[in-house]
mmCIF file of C-alpha atoms and ligand atoms in Angstrom:
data_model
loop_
_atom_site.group_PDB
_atom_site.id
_atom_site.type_symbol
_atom_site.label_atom_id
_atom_site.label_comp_id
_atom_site.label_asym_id
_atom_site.label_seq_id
_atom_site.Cartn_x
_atom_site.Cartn_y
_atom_site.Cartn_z
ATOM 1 C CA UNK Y 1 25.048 48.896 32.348
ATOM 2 C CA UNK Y 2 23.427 45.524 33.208
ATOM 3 C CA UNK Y 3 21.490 44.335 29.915
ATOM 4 C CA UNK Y 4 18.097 42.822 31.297
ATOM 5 C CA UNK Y 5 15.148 42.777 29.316
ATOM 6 C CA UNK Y 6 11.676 43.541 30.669
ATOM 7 C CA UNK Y 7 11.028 39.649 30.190
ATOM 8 C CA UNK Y 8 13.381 38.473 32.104
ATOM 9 C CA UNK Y 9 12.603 40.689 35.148
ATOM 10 C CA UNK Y 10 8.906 39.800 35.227
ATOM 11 C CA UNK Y 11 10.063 36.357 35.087
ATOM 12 C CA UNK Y 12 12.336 36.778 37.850
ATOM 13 C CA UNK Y 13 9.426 38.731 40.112
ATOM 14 C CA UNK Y 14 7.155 35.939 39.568
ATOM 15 C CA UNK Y 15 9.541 32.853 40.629
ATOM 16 C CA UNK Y 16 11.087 35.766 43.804
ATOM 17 C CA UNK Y 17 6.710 36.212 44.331
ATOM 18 C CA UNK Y 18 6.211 32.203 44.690
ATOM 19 C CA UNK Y 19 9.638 30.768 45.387
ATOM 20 C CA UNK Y 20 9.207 28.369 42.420
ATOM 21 C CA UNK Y 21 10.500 28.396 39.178
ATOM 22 C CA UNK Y 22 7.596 25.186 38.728
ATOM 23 C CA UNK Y 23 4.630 27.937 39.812
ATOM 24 C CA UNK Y 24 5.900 30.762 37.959
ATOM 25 C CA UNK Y 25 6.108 28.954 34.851
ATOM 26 C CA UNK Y 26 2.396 27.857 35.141
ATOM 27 C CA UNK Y 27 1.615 31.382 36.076
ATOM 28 C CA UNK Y 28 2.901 32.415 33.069
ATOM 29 C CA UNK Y 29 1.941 29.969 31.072
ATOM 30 C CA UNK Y 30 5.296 28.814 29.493
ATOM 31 C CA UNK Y 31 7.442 26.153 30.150
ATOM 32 C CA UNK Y 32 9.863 25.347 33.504
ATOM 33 C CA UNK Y 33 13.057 24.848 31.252
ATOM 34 C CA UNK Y 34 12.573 28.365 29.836
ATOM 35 C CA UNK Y 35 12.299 29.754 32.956
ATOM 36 C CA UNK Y 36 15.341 28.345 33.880
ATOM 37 C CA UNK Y 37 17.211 29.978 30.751
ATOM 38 C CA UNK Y 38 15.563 33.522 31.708
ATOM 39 C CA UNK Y 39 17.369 33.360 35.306
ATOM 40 C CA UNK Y 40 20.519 32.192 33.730
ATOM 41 C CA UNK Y 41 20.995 34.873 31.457
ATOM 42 C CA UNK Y 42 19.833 37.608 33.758
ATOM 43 C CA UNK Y 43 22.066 36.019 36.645
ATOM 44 C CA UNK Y 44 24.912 36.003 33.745
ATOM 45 C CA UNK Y 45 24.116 39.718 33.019
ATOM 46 C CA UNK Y 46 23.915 41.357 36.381
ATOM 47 C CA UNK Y 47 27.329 38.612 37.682
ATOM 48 C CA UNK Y 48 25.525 37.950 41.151
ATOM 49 C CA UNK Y 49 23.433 34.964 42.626
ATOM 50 C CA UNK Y 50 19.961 35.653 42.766
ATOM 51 C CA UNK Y 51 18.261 32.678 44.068
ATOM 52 C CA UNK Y 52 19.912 30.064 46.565
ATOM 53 C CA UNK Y 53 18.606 26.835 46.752
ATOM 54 C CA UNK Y 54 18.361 25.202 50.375
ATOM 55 C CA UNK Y 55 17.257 21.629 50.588
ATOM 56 C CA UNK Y 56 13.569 21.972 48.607
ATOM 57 C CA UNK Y 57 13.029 26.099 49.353
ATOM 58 C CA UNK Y 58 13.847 28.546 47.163
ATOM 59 C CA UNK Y 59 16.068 31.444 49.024
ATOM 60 C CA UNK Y 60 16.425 35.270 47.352
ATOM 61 C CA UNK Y 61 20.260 36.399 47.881
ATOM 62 C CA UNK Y 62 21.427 39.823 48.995
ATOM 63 C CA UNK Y 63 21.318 40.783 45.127
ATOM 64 C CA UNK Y 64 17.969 38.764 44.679
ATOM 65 C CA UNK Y 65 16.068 40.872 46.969
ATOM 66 C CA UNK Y 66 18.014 44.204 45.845
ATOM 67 C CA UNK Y 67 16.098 43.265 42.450
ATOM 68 C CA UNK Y 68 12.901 42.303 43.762
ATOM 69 C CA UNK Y 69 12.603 45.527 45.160
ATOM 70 C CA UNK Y 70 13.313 46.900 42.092
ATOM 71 C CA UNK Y 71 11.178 44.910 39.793
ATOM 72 C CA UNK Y 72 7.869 45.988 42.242
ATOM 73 C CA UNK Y 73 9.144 49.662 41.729
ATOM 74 C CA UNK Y 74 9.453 49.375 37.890
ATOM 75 C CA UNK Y 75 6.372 47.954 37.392
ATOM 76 C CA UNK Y 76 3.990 49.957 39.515
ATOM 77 C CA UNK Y 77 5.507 52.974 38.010
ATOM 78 C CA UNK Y 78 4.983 51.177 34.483
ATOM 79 C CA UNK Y 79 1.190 50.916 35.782
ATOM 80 C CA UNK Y 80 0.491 53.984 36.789
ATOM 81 C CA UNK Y 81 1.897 55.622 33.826
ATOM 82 C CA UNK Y 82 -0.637 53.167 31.925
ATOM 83 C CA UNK Y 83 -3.189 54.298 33.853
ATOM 84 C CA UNK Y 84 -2.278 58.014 33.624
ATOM 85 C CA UNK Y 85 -2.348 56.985 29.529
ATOM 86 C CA UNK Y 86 -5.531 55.838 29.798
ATOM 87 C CA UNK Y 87 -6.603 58.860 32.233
ATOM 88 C CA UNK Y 88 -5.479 61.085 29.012
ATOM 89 C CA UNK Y 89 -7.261 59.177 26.647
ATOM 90 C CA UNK Y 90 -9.966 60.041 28.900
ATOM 91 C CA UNK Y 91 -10.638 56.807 30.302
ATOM 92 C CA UNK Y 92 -9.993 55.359 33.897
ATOM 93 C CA UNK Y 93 -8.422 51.762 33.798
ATOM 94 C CA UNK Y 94 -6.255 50.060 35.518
ATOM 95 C CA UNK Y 95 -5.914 48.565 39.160
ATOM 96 C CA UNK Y 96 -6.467 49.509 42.747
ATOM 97 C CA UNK Y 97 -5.122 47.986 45.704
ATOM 98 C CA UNK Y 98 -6.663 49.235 48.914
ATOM 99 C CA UNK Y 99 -5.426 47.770 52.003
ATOM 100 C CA UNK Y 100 -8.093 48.447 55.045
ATOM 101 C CA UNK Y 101 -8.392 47.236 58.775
ATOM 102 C CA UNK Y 102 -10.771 45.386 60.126
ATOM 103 C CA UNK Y 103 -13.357 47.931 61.376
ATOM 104 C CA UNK Y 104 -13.402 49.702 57.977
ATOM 105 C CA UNK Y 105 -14.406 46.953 56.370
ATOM 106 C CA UNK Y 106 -18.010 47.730 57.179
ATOM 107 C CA UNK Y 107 -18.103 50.940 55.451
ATOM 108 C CA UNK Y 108 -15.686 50.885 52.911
ATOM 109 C CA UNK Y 109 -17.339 48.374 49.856
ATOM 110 C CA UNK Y 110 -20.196 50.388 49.906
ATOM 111 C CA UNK Y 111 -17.991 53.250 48.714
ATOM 112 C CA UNK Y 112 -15.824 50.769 46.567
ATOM 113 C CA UNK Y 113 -19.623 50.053 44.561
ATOM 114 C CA UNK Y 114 -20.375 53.640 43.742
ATOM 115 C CA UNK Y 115 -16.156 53.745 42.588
ATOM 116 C CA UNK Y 116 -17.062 51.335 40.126
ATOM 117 C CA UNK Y 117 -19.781 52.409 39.052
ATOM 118 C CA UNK Y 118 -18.577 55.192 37.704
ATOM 119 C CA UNK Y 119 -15.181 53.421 36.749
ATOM 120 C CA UNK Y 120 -16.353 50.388 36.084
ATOM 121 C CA UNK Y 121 -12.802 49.416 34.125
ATOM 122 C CA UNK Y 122 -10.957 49.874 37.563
ATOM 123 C CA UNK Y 123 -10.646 46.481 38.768
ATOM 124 C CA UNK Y 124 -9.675 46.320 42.913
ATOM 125 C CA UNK Y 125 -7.897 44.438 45.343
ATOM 126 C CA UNK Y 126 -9.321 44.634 48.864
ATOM 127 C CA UNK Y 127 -7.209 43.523 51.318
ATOM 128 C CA UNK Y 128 -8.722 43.414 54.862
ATOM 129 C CA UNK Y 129 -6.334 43.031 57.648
ATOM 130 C CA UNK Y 130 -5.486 44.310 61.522
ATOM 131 C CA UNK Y 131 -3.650 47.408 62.321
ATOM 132 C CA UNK Y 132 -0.309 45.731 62.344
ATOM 133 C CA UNK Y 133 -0.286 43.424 59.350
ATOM 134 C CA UNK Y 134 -1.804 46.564 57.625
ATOM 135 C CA UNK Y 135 1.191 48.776 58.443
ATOM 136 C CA UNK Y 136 3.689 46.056 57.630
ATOM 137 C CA UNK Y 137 2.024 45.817 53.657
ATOM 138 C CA UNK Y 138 2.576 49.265 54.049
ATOM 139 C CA UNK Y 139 6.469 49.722 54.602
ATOM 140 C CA UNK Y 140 6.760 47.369 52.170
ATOM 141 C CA UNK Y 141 4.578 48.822 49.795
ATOM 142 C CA UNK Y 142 2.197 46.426 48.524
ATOM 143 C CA UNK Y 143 -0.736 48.308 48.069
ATOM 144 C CA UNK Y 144 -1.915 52.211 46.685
ATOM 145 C CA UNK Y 145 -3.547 53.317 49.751
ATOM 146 C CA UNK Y 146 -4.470 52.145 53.164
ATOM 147 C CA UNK Y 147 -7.215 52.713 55.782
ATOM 148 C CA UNK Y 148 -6.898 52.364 59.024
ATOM 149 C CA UNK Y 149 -7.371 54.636 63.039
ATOM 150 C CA UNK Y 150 -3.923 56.012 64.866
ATOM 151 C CA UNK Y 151 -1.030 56.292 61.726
ATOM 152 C CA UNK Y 152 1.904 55.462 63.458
ATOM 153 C CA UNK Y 153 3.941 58.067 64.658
ATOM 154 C CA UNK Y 154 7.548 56.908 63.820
ATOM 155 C CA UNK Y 155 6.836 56.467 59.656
ATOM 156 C CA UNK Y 156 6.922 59.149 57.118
ATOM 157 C CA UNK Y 157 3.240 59.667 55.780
ATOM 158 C CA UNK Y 158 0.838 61.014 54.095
ATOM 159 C CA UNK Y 159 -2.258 60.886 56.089
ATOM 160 C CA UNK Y 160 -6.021 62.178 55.358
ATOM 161 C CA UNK Y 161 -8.810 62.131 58.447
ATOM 162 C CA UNK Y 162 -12.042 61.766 56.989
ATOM 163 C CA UNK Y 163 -14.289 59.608 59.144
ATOM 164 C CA UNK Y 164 -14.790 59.170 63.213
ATOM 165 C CA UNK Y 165 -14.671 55.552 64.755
ATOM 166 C CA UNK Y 166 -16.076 55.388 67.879
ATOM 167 C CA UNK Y 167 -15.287 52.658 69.888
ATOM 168 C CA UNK Y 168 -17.611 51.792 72.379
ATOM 169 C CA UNK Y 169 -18.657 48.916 74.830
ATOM 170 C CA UNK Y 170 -21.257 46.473 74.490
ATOM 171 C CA UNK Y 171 -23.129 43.926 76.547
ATOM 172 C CA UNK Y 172 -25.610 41.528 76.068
ATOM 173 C CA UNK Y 173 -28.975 42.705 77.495
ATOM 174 C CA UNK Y 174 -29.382 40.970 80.518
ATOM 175 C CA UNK Y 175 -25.584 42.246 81.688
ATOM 176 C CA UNK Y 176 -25.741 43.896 85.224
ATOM 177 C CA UNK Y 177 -24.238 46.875 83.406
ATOM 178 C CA UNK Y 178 -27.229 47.651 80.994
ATOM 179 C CA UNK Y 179 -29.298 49.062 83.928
ATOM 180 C CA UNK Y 180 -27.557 51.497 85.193
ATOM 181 C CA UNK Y 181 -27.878 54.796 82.832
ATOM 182 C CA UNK Y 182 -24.503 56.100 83.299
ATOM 183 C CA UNK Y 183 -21.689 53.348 83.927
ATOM 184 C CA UNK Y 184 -18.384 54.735 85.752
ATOM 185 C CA UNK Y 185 -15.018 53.325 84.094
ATOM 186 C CA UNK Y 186 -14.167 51.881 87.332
ATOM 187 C CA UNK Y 187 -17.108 49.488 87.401
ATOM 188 C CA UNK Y 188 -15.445 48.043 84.607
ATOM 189 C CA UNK Y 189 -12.572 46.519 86.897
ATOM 190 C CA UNK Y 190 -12.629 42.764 86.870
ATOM 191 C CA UNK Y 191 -15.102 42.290 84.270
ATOM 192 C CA UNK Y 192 -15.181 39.483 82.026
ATOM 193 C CA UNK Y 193 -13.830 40.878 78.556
ATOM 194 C CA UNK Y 194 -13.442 39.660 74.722
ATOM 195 C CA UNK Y 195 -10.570 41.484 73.518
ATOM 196 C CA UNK Y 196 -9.260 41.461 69.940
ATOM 197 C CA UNK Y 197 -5.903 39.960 68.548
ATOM 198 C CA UNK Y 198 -2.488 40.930 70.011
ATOM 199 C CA UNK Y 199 -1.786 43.668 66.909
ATOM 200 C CA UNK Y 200 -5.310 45.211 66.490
ATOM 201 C CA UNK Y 201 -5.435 48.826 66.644
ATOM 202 C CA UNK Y 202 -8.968 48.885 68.609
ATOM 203 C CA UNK Y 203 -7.488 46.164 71.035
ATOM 204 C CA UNK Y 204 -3.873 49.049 71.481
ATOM 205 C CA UNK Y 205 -6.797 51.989 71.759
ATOM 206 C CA UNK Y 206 -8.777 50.204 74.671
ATOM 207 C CA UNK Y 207 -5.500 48.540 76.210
ATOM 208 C CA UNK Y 208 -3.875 52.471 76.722
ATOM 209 C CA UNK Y 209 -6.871 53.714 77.845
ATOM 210 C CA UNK Y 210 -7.711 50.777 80.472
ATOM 211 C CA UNK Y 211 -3.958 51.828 81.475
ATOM 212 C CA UNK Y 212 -4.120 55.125 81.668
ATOM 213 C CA UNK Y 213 -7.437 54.668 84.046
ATOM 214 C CA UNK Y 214 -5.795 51.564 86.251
ATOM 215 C CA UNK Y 215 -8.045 49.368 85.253
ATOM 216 C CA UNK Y 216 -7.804 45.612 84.409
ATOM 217 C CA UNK Y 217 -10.349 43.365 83.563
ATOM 218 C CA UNK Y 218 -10.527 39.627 82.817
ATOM 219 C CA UNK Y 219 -9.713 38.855 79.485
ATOM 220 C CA UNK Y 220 -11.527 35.217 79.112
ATOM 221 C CA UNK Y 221 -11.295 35.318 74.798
ATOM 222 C CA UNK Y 222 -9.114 37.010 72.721
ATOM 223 C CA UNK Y 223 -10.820 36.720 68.798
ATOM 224 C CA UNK Y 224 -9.965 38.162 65.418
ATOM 225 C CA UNK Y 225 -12.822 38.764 64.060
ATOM 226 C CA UNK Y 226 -15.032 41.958 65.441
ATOM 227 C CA UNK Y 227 -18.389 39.384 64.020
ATOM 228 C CA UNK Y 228 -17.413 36.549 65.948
ATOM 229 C CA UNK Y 229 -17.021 38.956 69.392
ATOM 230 C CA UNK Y 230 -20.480 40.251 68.481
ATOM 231 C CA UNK Y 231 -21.626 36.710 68.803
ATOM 232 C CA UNK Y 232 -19.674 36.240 71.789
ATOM 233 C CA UNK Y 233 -20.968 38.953 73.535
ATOM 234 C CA UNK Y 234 -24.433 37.999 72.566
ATOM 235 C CA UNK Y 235 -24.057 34.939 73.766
ATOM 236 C CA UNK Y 236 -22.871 35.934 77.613
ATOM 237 C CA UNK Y 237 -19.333 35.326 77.503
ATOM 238 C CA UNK Y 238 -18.509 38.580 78.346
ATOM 239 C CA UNK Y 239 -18.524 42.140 77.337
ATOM 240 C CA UNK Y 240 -16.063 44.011 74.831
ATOM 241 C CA UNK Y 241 -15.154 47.376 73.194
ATOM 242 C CA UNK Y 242 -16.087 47.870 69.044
ATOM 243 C CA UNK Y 243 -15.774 50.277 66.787
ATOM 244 C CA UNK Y 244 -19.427 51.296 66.203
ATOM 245 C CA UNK Y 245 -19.158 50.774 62.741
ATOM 246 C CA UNK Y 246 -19.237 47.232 63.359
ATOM 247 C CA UNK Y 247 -22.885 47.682 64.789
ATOM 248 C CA UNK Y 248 -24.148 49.474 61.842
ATOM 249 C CA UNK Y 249 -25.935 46.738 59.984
ATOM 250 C CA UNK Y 250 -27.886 45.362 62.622
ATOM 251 C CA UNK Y 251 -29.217 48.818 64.156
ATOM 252 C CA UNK Y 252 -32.854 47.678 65.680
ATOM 253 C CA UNK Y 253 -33.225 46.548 69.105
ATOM 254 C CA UNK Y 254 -32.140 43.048 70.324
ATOM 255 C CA UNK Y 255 -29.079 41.153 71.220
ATOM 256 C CA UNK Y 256 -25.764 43.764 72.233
ATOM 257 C CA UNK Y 257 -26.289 46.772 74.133
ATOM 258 C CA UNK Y 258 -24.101 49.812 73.932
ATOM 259 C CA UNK Y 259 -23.294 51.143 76.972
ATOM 260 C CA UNK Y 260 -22.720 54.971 77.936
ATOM 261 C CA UNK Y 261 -19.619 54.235 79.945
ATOM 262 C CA UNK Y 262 -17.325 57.183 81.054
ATOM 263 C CA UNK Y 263 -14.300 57.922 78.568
ATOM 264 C CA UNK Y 264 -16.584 56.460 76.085
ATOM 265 C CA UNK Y 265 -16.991 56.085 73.265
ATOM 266 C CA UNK Y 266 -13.153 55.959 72.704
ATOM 267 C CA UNK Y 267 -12.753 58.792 69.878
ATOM 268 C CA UNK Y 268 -10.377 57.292 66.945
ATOM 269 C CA UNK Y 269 -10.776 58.487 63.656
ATOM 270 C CA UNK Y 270 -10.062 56.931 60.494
ATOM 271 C CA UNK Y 271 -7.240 58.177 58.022
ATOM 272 C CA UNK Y 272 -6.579 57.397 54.550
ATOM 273 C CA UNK Y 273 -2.530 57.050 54.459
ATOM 274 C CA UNK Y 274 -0.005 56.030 51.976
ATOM 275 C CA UNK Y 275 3.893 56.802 52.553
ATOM 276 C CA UNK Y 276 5.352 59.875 51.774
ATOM 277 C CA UNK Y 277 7.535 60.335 48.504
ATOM 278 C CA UNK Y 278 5.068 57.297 47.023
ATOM 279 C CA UNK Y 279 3.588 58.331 43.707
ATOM 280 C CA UNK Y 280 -0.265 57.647 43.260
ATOM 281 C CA UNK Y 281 -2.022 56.833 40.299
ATOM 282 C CA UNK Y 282 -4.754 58.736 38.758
ATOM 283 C CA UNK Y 283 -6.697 55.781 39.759
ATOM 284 C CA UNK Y 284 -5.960 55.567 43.589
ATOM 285 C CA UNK Y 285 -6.423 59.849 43.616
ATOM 286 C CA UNK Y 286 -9.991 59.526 41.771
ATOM 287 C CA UNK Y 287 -10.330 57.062 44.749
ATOM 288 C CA UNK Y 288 -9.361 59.345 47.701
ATOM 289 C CA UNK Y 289 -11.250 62.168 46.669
ATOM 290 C CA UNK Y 290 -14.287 59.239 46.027
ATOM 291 C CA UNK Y 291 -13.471 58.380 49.624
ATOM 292 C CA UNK Y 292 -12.899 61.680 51.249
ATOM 293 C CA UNK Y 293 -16.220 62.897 49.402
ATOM 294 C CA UNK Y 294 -18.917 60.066 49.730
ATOM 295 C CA UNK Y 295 -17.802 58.970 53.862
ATOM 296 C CA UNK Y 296 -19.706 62.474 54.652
ATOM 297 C CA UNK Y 297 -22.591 60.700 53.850
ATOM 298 C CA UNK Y 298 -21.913 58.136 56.784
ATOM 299 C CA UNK Y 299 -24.222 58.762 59.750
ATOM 300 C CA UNK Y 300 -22.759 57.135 62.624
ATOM 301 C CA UNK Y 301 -22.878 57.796 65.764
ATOM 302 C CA UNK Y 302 -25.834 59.818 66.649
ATOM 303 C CA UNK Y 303 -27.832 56.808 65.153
ATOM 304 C CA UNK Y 304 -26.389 54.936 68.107
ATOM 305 C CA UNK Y 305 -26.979 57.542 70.607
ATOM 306 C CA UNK Y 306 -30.751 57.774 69.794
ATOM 307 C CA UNK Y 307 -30.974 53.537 69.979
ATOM 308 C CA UNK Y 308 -28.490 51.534 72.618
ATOM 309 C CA UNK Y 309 -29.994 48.206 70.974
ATOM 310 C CA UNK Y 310 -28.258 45.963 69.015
ATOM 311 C CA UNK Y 311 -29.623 43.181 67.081
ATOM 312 C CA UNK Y 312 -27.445 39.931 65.656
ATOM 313 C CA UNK Y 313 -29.038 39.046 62.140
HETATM 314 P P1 PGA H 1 -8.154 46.747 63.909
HETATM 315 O O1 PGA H 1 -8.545 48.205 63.421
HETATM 316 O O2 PGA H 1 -8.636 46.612 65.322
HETATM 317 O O3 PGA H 1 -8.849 45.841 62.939
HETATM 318 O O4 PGA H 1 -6.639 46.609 63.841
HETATM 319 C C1 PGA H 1 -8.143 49.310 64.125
HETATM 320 C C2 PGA H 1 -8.195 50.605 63.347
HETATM 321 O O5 PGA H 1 -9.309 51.154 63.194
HETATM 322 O O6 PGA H 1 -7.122 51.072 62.903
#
C-alpha cells in the first residue's frame, strides 16, 4: 500500500497543474524547499519518477500523469461529498464549473443570476469556449456539466435537450438578399461569407448543410467571436449564419437582417451533457434542474419571426 498523505498529493497536483515547483509553492503559500521535500517523499513512497526535468520545463512521467489523474478524481469526489455534507446540513455550498459554447453564452448568466440567488454560497466557474475545446475539457473532465448543440456521437453521455438554437443568416440591410421575401439556398452560391473558427459547432452545422445542398460560397473572414461577425456583417463584409441567440439583445430594427432562406433556420438544439458513469454533485443537479426549468422561459424564435431587424448597440 503506497503511504501518501493528502498533503503531499495536493502538493503534487498543484506543481503537475503549473509545471513549477516555484508557482505551486506561492500558490500555496509555503516555501519552494518544502515543496521539494513533499515530492521526495511521495516519489520515495510510490518508487517511480514523477516529474522529469528537460532543459527549464517541467515534464509529468508515465507514473506522474497516472497520479494526476488520480489526484483530480480524489478530490472532486472529496468535494462533492462536502457539498452533499453541506446539502444535509441543509445548506448548498460549494463550487460549480460549467463549461458552455459560445452561442450559449448569451442565455446562460442570466440563469447562472437567479442560481445564485437562491444559492448564493455556490461560487461558479464559467468557462466559455467552441464546440471542440468544449468537448476536449470534457473527456478530460475538467468541469461538472457542459452546454453545448450536436453531443458527439462516438462518447458515452449523458445528455439533456432543453432549449432550440436556431441558426439563421443575416445580412446587413442594404444586401441584395434582404429584398427578396423568400431567398432560395441556391442564391447563396458564391456569396461573400464570415464563417466561424475551424472547431465551432455552428461553423460544422452550416458547413454539412452547405454540403449536403452543393453549395459553396466565398469565405472572405473566418472570426471567433459570434460579436465581432455581427460587426462584420454590419459593416458589409459579407453575410454569415448565427445562432439566433446571439441576436437577442439587440432585437429592434437596424443594422443585421435575418433572412428567411430555405433550410433555414438550421434547427440545433442545445443539450446539457456530462459523461456517463461521472458522479454529480448536489450542486451541479440543483443546477440542471435550475437550467432545465428556468430556459422555458426563453422566447426565441418567434420574437425573430415577427421582427427580421437587427440592431448593433
Ligand atoms: P460554437 O457553438 O459555434 O461556439 O462551437 C456551437 C454549439 O451550439 O454547440
Amino acid at each position: 500500500m503506497i503511504q501518501a498523505t493528502l498533503h503531499q498529493l495536493h502538493v503534487f497536483e498543484t506543481v503537475a497543474r503549473h509545471g513549477s515547483f516555484t508557482r505551486a509553492a506561492e500558490e500555496l503559500s509555503i516555501t519552494q524547499p518544502t515543496v521539494s521535500t513533499q515530492i521526495k517523499q511521495l516519489t520515495k513512497s510510490i518508487g517511480l519518477p514523477l516529474f522529469e526535468q528537460i532543459g527549464k520545463q517541467l515534464y509529468l512521467t508515465e507514473a506522474g500523469q497516472e497520479l494526476l489523474t488520480t489526484c483530480q478524481d480524489i478530490f472532486s469526489k472529496l468535494a462533492n461529498f462536502e457539498m452533499t455534507v453541506a446539502d444535509l446540513q441543509g445548506k448548498k455550498r460549494g463550487q460549480l464549473r460549467l463549461a458552455v459554447v459560445t452561442t450559449a453564452k448569451y442565455f446562460v448568466p442570466r440563469i447562472l443570476g437567479s442560481f445564485c440567488q437562491q444559492y448564493p454560497d455556490v461560487d461558479i466557474s464559467l468557462q466559455v469556449t467552441n464546440h471542440q475545446k468544449l468537448v476536449r475539457r470534457m473527456l478530460d473532465n475538467q468541469d461538472d456539466l457542459y452546454i453545448l448543440s450536436q453531443p458527439p456521437e462516438d462518447v458515452d453521455l449523458v445528455a439533456q435537450p432543453f432549449l432550440d438554437n436556431p441558426l439563421v443568416v443575416v445580412a446587413p440591410p442594404n444586401h441584395p438578399l434582404t429584398r427578396r421575401k423568400r431567398v432560395p439556398i441556391s442564391a447563396l452560391q458564391g456569396e461573400t461569407f464570415i464563417m466561424r473558427e475551424p472547431g465551432s459547432g455552428t461553423r460544422r452545422a452550416v458547413q454539412q448543410l452547405l454540403d449536403r445542398e452543393k453549395i459553396s460560397v466565398n469565405v472572405r473572414l473566418e472570426l471567433g467571436s459570434n460579436e465581432a461577425i455581427k460587426q462584420s456583417v454590419a459593416g458589409g463584409l459579407g453575410i454569415s449564419v448565427l445562432s439566433a441567440h446571439c441576436l437577442l439583445p439587440e432585437l429592434t430594427v437596424g443594422d443585421l437582417t435575418v433572412l428567411e432562406v430555405d433550410r433555414f433556420p438550421i434547427a440545433c438544439r442545445w443539450y446539457a451533457i456530462h459523461l456517463h458513469g461521472k458522479q454529480l454533485s448536489v450542486i451541479a443537479r440543483s443546477f440542471l434542474d435550475h437550467l432545465l426549468l428556468e430556459s422555458q422561459q426563453i422566447p426565441i424564435f418567434e420574437k425573430l419571426e415577427k421582427k427580421h431587424a437587427v440592431q448593433l448597440t
